[in-house]
Tab-separated table of C-alpha atoms in Angstrom:
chain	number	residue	atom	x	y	z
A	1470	UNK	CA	1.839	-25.094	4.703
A	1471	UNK	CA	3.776	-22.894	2.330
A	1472	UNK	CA	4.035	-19.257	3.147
A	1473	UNK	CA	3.674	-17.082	-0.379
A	1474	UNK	CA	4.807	-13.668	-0.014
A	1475	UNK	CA	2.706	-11.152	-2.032
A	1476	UNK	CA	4.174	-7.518	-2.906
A	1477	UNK	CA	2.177	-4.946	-4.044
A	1478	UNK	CA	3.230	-1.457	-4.756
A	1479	UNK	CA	1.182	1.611	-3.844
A	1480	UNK	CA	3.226	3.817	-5.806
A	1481	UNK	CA	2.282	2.704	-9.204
A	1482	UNK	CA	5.010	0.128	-9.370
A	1483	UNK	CA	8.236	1.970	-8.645
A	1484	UNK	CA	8.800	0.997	-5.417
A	1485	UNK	CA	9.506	5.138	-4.671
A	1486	UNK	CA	6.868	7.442	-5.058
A	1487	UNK	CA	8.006	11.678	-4.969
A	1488	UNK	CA	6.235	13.757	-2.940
A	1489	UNK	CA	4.401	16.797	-5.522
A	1490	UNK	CA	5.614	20.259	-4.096
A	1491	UNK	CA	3.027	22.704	-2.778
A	1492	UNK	CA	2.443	26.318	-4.429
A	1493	UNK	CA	4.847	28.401	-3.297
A	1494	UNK	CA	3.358	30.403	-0.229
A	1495	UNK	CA	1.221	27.357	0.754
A	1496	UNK	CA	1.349	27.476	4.806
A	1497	UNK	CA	3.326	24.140	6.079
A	1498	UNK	CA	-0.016	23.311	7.792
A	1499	UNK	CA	-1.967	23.114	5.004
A	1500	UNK	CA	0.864	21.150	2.399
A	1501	UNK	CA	-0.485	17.903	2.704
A	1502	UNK	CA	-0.828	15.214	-0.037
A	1503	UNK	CA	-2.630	11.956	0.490
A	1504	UNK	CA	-1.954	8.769	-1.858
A	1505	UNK	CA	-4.335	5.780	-1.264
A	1506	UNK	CA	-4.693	2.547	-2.351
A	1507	UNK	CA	-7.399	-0.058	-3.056
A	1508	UNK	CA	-6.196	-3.826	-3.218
A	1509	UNK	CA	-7.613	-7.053	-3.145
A	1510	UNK	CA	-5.462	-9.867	-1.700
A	1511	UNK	CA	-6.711	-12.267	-4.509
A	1512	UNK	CA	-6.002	-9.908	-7.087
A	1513	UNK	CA	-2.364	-10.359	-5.846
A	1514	UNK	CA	-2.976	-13.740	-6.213
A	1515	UNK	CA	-1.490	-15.482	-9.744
A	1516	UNK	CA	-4.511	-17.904	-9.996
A	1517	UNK	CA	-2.268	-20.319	-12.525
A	1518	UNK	CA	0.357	-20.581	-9.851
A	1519	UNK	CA	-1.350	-20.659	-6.619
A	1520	UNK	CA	-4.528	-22.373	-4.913
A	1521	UNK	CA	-6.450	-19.075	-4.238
A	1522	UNK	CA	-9.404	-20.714	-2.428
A	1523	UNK	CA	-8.444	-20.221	1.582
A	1524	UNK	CA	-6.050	-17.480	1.979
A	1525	UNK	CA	-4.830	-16.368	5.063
A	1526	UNK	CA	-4.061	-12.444	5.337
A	1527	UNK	CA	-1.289	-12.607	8.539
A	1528	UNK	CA	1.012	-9.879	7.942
A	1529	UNK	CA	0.834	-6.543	5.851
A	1530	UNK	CA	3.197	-3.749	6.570
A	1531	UNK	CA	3.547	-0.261	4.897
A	1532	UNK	CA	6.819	1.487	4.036
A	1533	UNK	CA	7.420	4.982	4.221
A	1534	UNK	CA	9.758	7.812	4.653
A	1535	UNK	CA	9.979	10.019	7.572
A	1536	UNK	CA	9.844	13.207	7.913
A	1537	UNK	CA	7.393	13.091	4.500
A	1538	UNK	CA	5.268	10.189	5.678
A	1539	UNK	CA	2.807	11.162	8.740
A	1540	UNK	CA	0.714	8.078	8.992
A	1541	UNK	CA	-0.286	4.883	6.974
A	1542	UNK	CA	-3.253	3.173	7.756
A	1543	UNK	CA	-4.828	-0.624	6.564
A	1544	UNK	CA	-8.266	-1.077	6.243
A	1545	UNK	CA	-10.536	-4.413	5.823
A	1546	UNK	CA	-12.898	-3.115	3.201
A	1547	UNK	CA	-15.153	-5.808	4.815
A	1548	UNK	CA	-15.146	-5.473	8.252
A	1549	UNK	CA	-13.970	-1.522	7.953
């Protein structure tokens, strides 16, 4: 089988996304900014170009910056 690679970009399509300062006098502990994401695999999926029917999910893996990033986290929507 052919392996299709699928990108999809969290950060409204530019690949970098900046971090939006806190107020000034915001404690450290409470500066915290949370972008999330809801995808579909098939809505990745260029239905003219590719047989959508039996996709395989094997691989996903998020991309972020230390020290900004703390955590990422993927979720099945189905199974939770």
């Amino acid at each position: 089988k052919n392996l299709i690679r699928f990108y999809h970009l969290t950060e409204a399509f530019s690949g970098e996304y900046d971090i939006p300062q806190c107020l000034d006098g915001t404690p450290p502990s409470q500066c915290i900014h949370i972008l999330t994401s809801h995808s579909k695999v098939l809505e990745l999926v260029d239905e003219g170009n590719h047989d959508a029917a039996g996709i395989q999910l094997i691989y996903a893996g998020p991309h972020c910056h230390a020290p900004s990033c703390l955590s990422m986290e993927l979720y099945n929507a189905d199974t939770g």
